[in-house]
Amino acid sequence: YEKSIESIGLLSWLKDSPMVPNEVLNREVSNLLLPNINVHYGKSLGANLTIDSLTKNSDAVFLACGLEGIGRSNIDINKKQGLINGLLFLKKLVSEPSLAKGLNYTIIGNTFLAINIVYSLINLEALNVNLVLSKGDLGNQINMNELRGLKKIGVNIYKDINQTDLSNLISHDNETILADSYSQIFCEKLNSYLYKALNIEIDSDSMFESKTMLLTGQKKIFAGGDMTRTPGRFMDAVKDGRRAALLINKKLEFSHKS
């Protein structure tokens, strides 16, 4: 069940990304479209799809919802308007690439997501692109070679910026993009729905049964991906899906034998 209208959902931002070769992405997407796999598009958990309907019609359920919420960045930002989640911003660029041309942007983050946004904006002829590196970011940090490459193509990079200078910098933005690992959070509305449906706090220490991907107190609902931790790499999400498949298969085999 996919909220988006395409098979890779929020991973659409990885198309033509310098981090993941297209052949790797295409291979993983093709695995989702095998003849025995039915993809239901436009389905949003808590809106037009319920936990009850999933569990009634399935022997096992694997939840791997993306991070669409905007949390508090670890950089203090005194700005109320024009803030946007990095993944949602890239999704907007894919659908309307002409929007970026001639505009000013500041990207906050020290992650692969941040660098991919920067490259996208440069390629789409944004007027001014600033990258503010957030300290202590838990994501996959940008290395020095990548930073040097960004400077060569005209990106303004800020490593240690005080609050006054940051406020002045983003005051000239058309949009300020949050792409650090602190600001990419699980959707609050969906989190509330899952708490009511399953009595589980997403991304909490008590979320899983010991050493498994099985949700606490549940017999056939598993979870993985970024919703269970800080934002990770594409391959981490793939690994979670494969691990869950093996665990589910093992559990179902045991159930049928007993």
Short mmCIF file of C-alpha atoms in Angstrom, two decimals:
data_model
loop_
_atom_site.label_atom_id
_atom_site.label_comp_id
_atom_site.label_asym_id
_atom_site.label_seq_id
_atom_site.Cartn_x
_atom_site.Cartn_y
_atom_site.Cartn_z
CA TYR A 1 0.00 0.00 0.00
CA GLU A 2 1.58 3.23 -1.19
CA LYS A 3 0.51 6.75 -0.29
CA SER A 4 2.07 8.15 -3.45
CA ILE A 5 0.89 7.52 -7.00
CA GLU A 6 4.22 5.91 -7.93
CA SER A 7 5.87 2.74 -6.72
CA ILE A 8 8.84 4.26 -4.91
CA GLY A 9 6.98 6.92 -2.94
CA LEU A 10 9.28 9.37 -1.17
CA LEU A 11 12.30 7.63 -2.70
CA SER A 12 11.46 9.43 -5.95
CA TRP A 13 13.96 12.08 -4.83
CA LEU A 14 16.75 9.55 -5.46
CA LYS A 15 16.21 9.61 -9.21
CA ASP A 16 19.41 10.91 -10.83
CA SER A 17 20.90 11.30 -7.34
CA PRO A 18 24.72 11.29 -7.01
CA MET A 19 24.31 9.00 -3.95
CA VAL A 20 22.50 6.04 -5.52
CA PRO A 21 23.09 4.90 -9.13
CA ASN A 22 19.87 4.79 -11.15
CA GLU A 23 20.46 1.14 -12.04
CA VAL A 24 20.46 0.24 -8.32
CA LEU A 25 17.29 2.24 -7.68
CA ASN A 26 15.58 0.81 -10.75
CA ARG A 27 16.51 -2.73 -9.72
CA GLU A 28 14.97 -2.28 -6.27
CA VAL A 29 11.86 -0.70 -7.74
CA SER A 30 11.49 -3.58 -10.22
CA ASN A 31 11.54 -5.97 -7.26
CA LEU A 32 8.39 -4.21 -6.03
CA LEU A 33 6.63 -4.92 -9.31
CA LEU A 34 7.02 -8.69 -9.55
CA PRO A 35 3.92 -10.48 -10.95
CA ASN A 36 2.87 -11.78 -7.52
CA ILE A 37 3.01 -8.32 -5.90
CA ASN A 38 -0.02 -6.05 -6.02
CA VAL A 39 0.65 -2.36 -5.37
CA HIS A 40 -2.29 -0.27 -4.18
CA TYR A 41 -1.55 3.41 -4.86
CA GLY A 42 -3.03 6.45 -3.16
CA LYS A 43 -3.54 4.63 0.15
CA SER A 44 -2.81 6.60 3.31
CA LEU A 45 -2.72 4.85 6.68
CA GLY A 46 -5.15 6.48 9.07
CA ALA A 47 -7.03 8.18 6.22
CA ASN A 48 -8.35 5.68 3.67
CA LEU A 49 -6.51 2.66 5.06
CA THR A 50 -6.74 1.17 8.57
CA ILE A 51 -4.68 -1.19 10.68
CA ASP A 52 -7.77 -3.36 11.16
CA SER A 53 -8.30 -3.81 7.42
CA LEU A 54 -4.63 -4.74 6.97
CA THR A 55 -4.55 -7.31 9.75
CA LYS A 56 -7.89 -8.89 8.78
CA ASN A 57 -6.75 -9.52 5.21
CA SER A 58 -3.10 -10.43 5.85
CA ASP A 59 -1.11 -13.06 7.74
CA ALA A 60 1.56 -10.44 8.41
CA VAL A 61 1.92 -6.66 8.03
CA PHE A 62 5.15 -4.66 7.57
CA LEU A 63 5.01 -0.91 8.24
CA ALA A 64 7.71 1.23 6.61
CA CYS A 65 6.21 4.72 6.52
CA GLY A 66 8.39 7.63 5.40
CA LEU A 67 9.25 10.78 7.35
CA GLU A 68 7.01 13.60 6.20
CA GLY A 69 6.82 15.65 9.37
CA ILE A 70 8.83 18.78 10.12
CA GLY A 71 10.54 18.71 13.50
CA ARG A 72 12.77 21.14 15.34
CA SER A 73 16.14 21.52 13.66
CA ASN A 74 19.19 21.44 15.92
CA ILE A 75 19.87 24.95 14.61
CA ASP A 76 17.69 27.60 16.22
CA ILE A 77 15.58 29.11 13.43
CA ASN A 78 13.49 32.18 14.18
CA LYS A 79 11.33 31.85 11.12
CA LYS A 80 7.66 30.99 10.88
CA GLN A 81 7.00 31.02 7.12
CA GLY A 82 8.81 29.41 4.19
CA LEU A 83 10.15 26.37 6.07
CA ILE A 84 9.77 23.09 4.20
CA ASN A 85 10.67 19.45 4.82
CA GLY A 86 13.56 18.38 2.57
CA LEU A 87 11.90 15.28 1.13
CA LEU A 88 8.68 17.13 0.36
CA PHE A 89 10.67 19.92 -1.27
CA LEU A 90 12.41 17.49 -3.62
CA LYS A 91 9.06 15.92 -4.42
CA LYS A 92 7.81 19.38 -5.39
CA LEU A 93 10.87 19.96 -7.58
CA VAL A 94 10.26 16.72 -9.46
CA SER A 95 6.71 17.78 -10.33
CA GLU A 96 7.52 21.45 -11.01
CA PRO A 97 11.26 21.85 -11.79
CA SER A 98 10.83 25.34 -13.26
CA LEU A 99 9.96 26.70 -9.78
CA ALA A 100 13.61 26.84 -8.69
CA LYS A 101 14.98 29.03 -11.46
CA GLY A 102 16.14 32.46 -10.31
CA LEU A 103 15.22 31.97 -6.63
CA ASN A 104 17.17 32.01 -3.35
CA TYR A 105 17.42 28.95 -1.09
CA THR A 106 19.11 27.95 2.14
CA ILE A 107 19.42 24.25 2.95
CA ILE A 108 20.06 23.30 6.57
CA GLY A 109 21.67 19.91 7.13
CA ASN A 110 24.79 17.80 6.95
CA THR A 111 23.21 14.79 5.23
CA PHE A 112 22.99 13.08 1.85
CA LEU A 113 19.51 14.52 1.54
CA ALA A 114 20.91 18.05 1.93
CA ILE A 115 23.60 17.54 -0.72
CA ASN A 116 21.10 16.07 -3.16
CA ILE A 117 18.84 19.11 -2.75
CA VAL A 118 21.80 21.40 -3.39
CA TYR A 119 22.75 19.62 -6.64
CA SER A 120 19.12 19.66 -7.79
CA LEU A 121 18.82 23.41 -7.21
CA ILE A 122 22.08 24.18 -8.99
CA ASN A 123 21.05 22.05 -11.98
CA LEU A 124 17.69 23.84 -12.09
CA GLU A 125 19.42 27.26 -12.15
CA ALA A 126 18.51 28.60 -8.73
CA LEU A 127 19.92 32.09 -8.27
CA ASN A 128 21.58 31.61 -4.87
CA VAL A 129 22.10 28.36 -2.92
CA ASN A 130 23.34 28.36 0.68
CA LEU A 131 24.21 25.24 2.67
CA VAL A 132 24.30 25.54 6.47
CA LEU A 133 25.98 22.52 8.04
CA SER A 134 24.22 21.52 11.25
CA LYS A 135 26.46 20.43 14.12
CA GLY A 136 26.05 16.97 15.59
CA ASP A 137 23.82 15.82 12.76
CA LEU A 138 22.98 12.14 13.14
CA GLY A 139 22.66 11.58 9.40
CA ASN A 140 25.24 10.51 6.84
CA GLN A 141 27.53 13.49 6.96
CA ILE A 142 28.96 15.27 3.94
CA ASN A 143 32.72 14.77 3.57
CA MET A 144 35.32 17.43 2.74
CA ASN A 145 35.72 16.36 -0.89
CA GLU A 146 32.00 16.80 -1.44
CA LEU A 147 32.11 20.23 0.19
CA ARG A 148 34.96 21.33 -2.07
CA GLY A 149 32.99 20.12 -5.08
CA LEU A 150 29.96 22.12 -3.98
CA LYS A 151 32.01 25.29 -3.58
CA LYS A 152 33.33 24.89 -7.13
CA ILE A 153 29.81 24.97 -8.54
CA GLY A 154 28.90 28.12 -6.63
CA VAL A 155 27.31 26.90 -3.40
CA ASN A 156 27.82 29.12 -0.34
CA ILE A 157 28.75 26.90 2.62
CA TYR A 158 28.45 27.93 6.28
CA LYS A 159 29.96 25.69 8.97
CA ASP A 160 29.79 27.83 12.10
CA ILE A 161 27.13 30.50 11.81
CA ASN A 162 25.71 32.52 14.69
CA GLN A 163 22.02 33.21 15.19
CA THR A 164 22.18 36.79 13.92
CA ASP A 165 23.95 35.87 10.69
CA LEU A 166 21.65 32.89 10.13
CA SER A 167 18.54 35.04 10.59
CA ASN A 168 19.92 37.55 8.10
CA LEU A 169 20.82 34.79 5.64
CA ILE A 170 17.41 33.11 5.59
CA SER A 171 15.53 36.41 5.54
CA HIS A 172 16.45 36.63 1.83
CA ASP A 173 15.25 33.10 1.02
CA ASN A 174 12.30 32.21 -1.11
CA GLU A 175 12.32 28.97 0.89
CA THR A 176 14.40 27.56 3.74
CA ILE A 177 14.76 23.79 3.51
CA LEU A 178 15.19 21.58 6.57
CA ALA A 179 17.31 18.58 5.62
CA ASP A 180 19.13 17.69 8.84
CA SER A 181 18.32 14.44 10.62
CA TYR A 182 16.63 16.29 13.51
CA SER A 183 14.03 17.98 11.34
CA GLN A 184 12.97 14.86 9.42
CA ILE A 185 10.44 13.28 11.75
CA PHE A 186 7.54 10.87 11.66
CA CYS A 187 4.23 12.52 10.72
CA GLU A 188 2.49 13.62 13.93
CA LYS A 189 -0.97 12.79 12.60
CA LEU A 190 0.07 9.26 11.59
CA ASN A 191 1.93 8.80 14.86
CA SER A 192 -1.24 9.70 16.75
CA TYR A 193 -3.28 7.24 14.68
CA LEU A 194 -0.84 4.37 15.29
CA TYR A 195 -0.76 5.12 19.01
CA LYS A 196 -4.54 4.88 19.19
CA ALA A 197 -4.67 1.77 17.00
CA LEU A 198 -1.72 -0.11 18.50
CA ASN A 199 -0.94 1.66 21.80
CA ILE A 200 2.68 2.05 20.69
CA GLU A 201 4.94 5.11 20.67
CA ILE A 202 6.78 5.13 17.34
CA ASP A 203 10.58 5.40 17.66
CA SER A 204 10.54 4.60 21.38
CA ASP A 205 12.73 2.11 23.27
CA SER A 206 9.70 -0.08 23.93
CA MET A 207 8.52 -0.14 20.31
CA PHE A 208 9.74 -3.66 19.49
CA GLU A 209 9.69 -7.09 21.02
CA SER A 210 13.25 -8.01 22.10
CA LYS A 211 15.66 -8.37 19.15
CA THR A 212 12.91 -8.51 16.53
CA MET A 213 11.10 -6.16 14.14
CA LEU A 214 7.76 -7.27 15.61
CA LEU A 215 5.90 -4.43 17.30
CA THR A 216 5.38 -4.81 21.04
CA GLY A 217 2.12 -6.54 21.90
CA GLN A 218 1.39 -7.45 18.28
CA LYS A 219 1.31 -10.93 16.75
CA LYS A 220 1.76 -10.05 13.10
CA ILE A 221 2.68 -6.37 12.69
CA PHE A 222 6.32 -5.62 11.92
CA ALA A 223 8.00 -2.26 11.26
CA GLY A 224 11.26 -0.90 9.86
CA GLY A 225 12.86 1.91 7.90
CA ASP A 226 13.22 5.54 8.92
CA MET A 227 10.01 5.52 10.99
CA THR A 228 11.84 3.38 13.55
CA ARG A 229 15.04 5.46 13.80
CA THR A 230 16.76 8.61 12.57
CA PRO A 231 16.83 9.13 8.77
CA GLY A 232 19.11 6.57 7.14
CA ARG A 233 20.40 5.58 3.73
CA PHE A 234 18.36 4.09 0.90
CA MET A 235 20.20 0.79 1.30
CA ASP A 236 19.35 0.70 5.03
CA ALA A 237 15.66 0.81 4.12
CA VAL A 238 16.16 -1.99 1.58
CA LYS A 239 18.00 -4.05 4.20
CA ASP A 240 15.16 -3.56 6.70
CA GLY A 241 12.62 -4.77 4.16
CA ARG A 242 14.61 -7.90 3.37
CA ARG A 243 15.26 -8.65 7.03
CA ALA A 244 11.56 -8.25 7.79
CA ALA A 245 10.67 -10.60 4.92
CA LEU A 246 12.92 -13.30 6.35
CA LEU A 247 11.53 -12.84 9.87
CA ILE A 248 7.94 -12.92 8.63
CA ASN A 249 8.60 -16.01 6.53
CA LYS A 250 10.19 -17.79 9.50
CA LYS A 251 7.31 -16.84 11.79
CA LEU A 252 4.67 -18.01 9.32
CA GLU A 253 6.51 -21.30 8.71
CA PHE A 254 6.57 -21.92 12.47
CA SER A 255 2.86 -21.02 12.78
CA HIS A 256 1.85 -23.43 10.02
CA LYS A 257 3.93 -26.28 11.51
CA SER A 258 2.42 -25.79 14.95
#
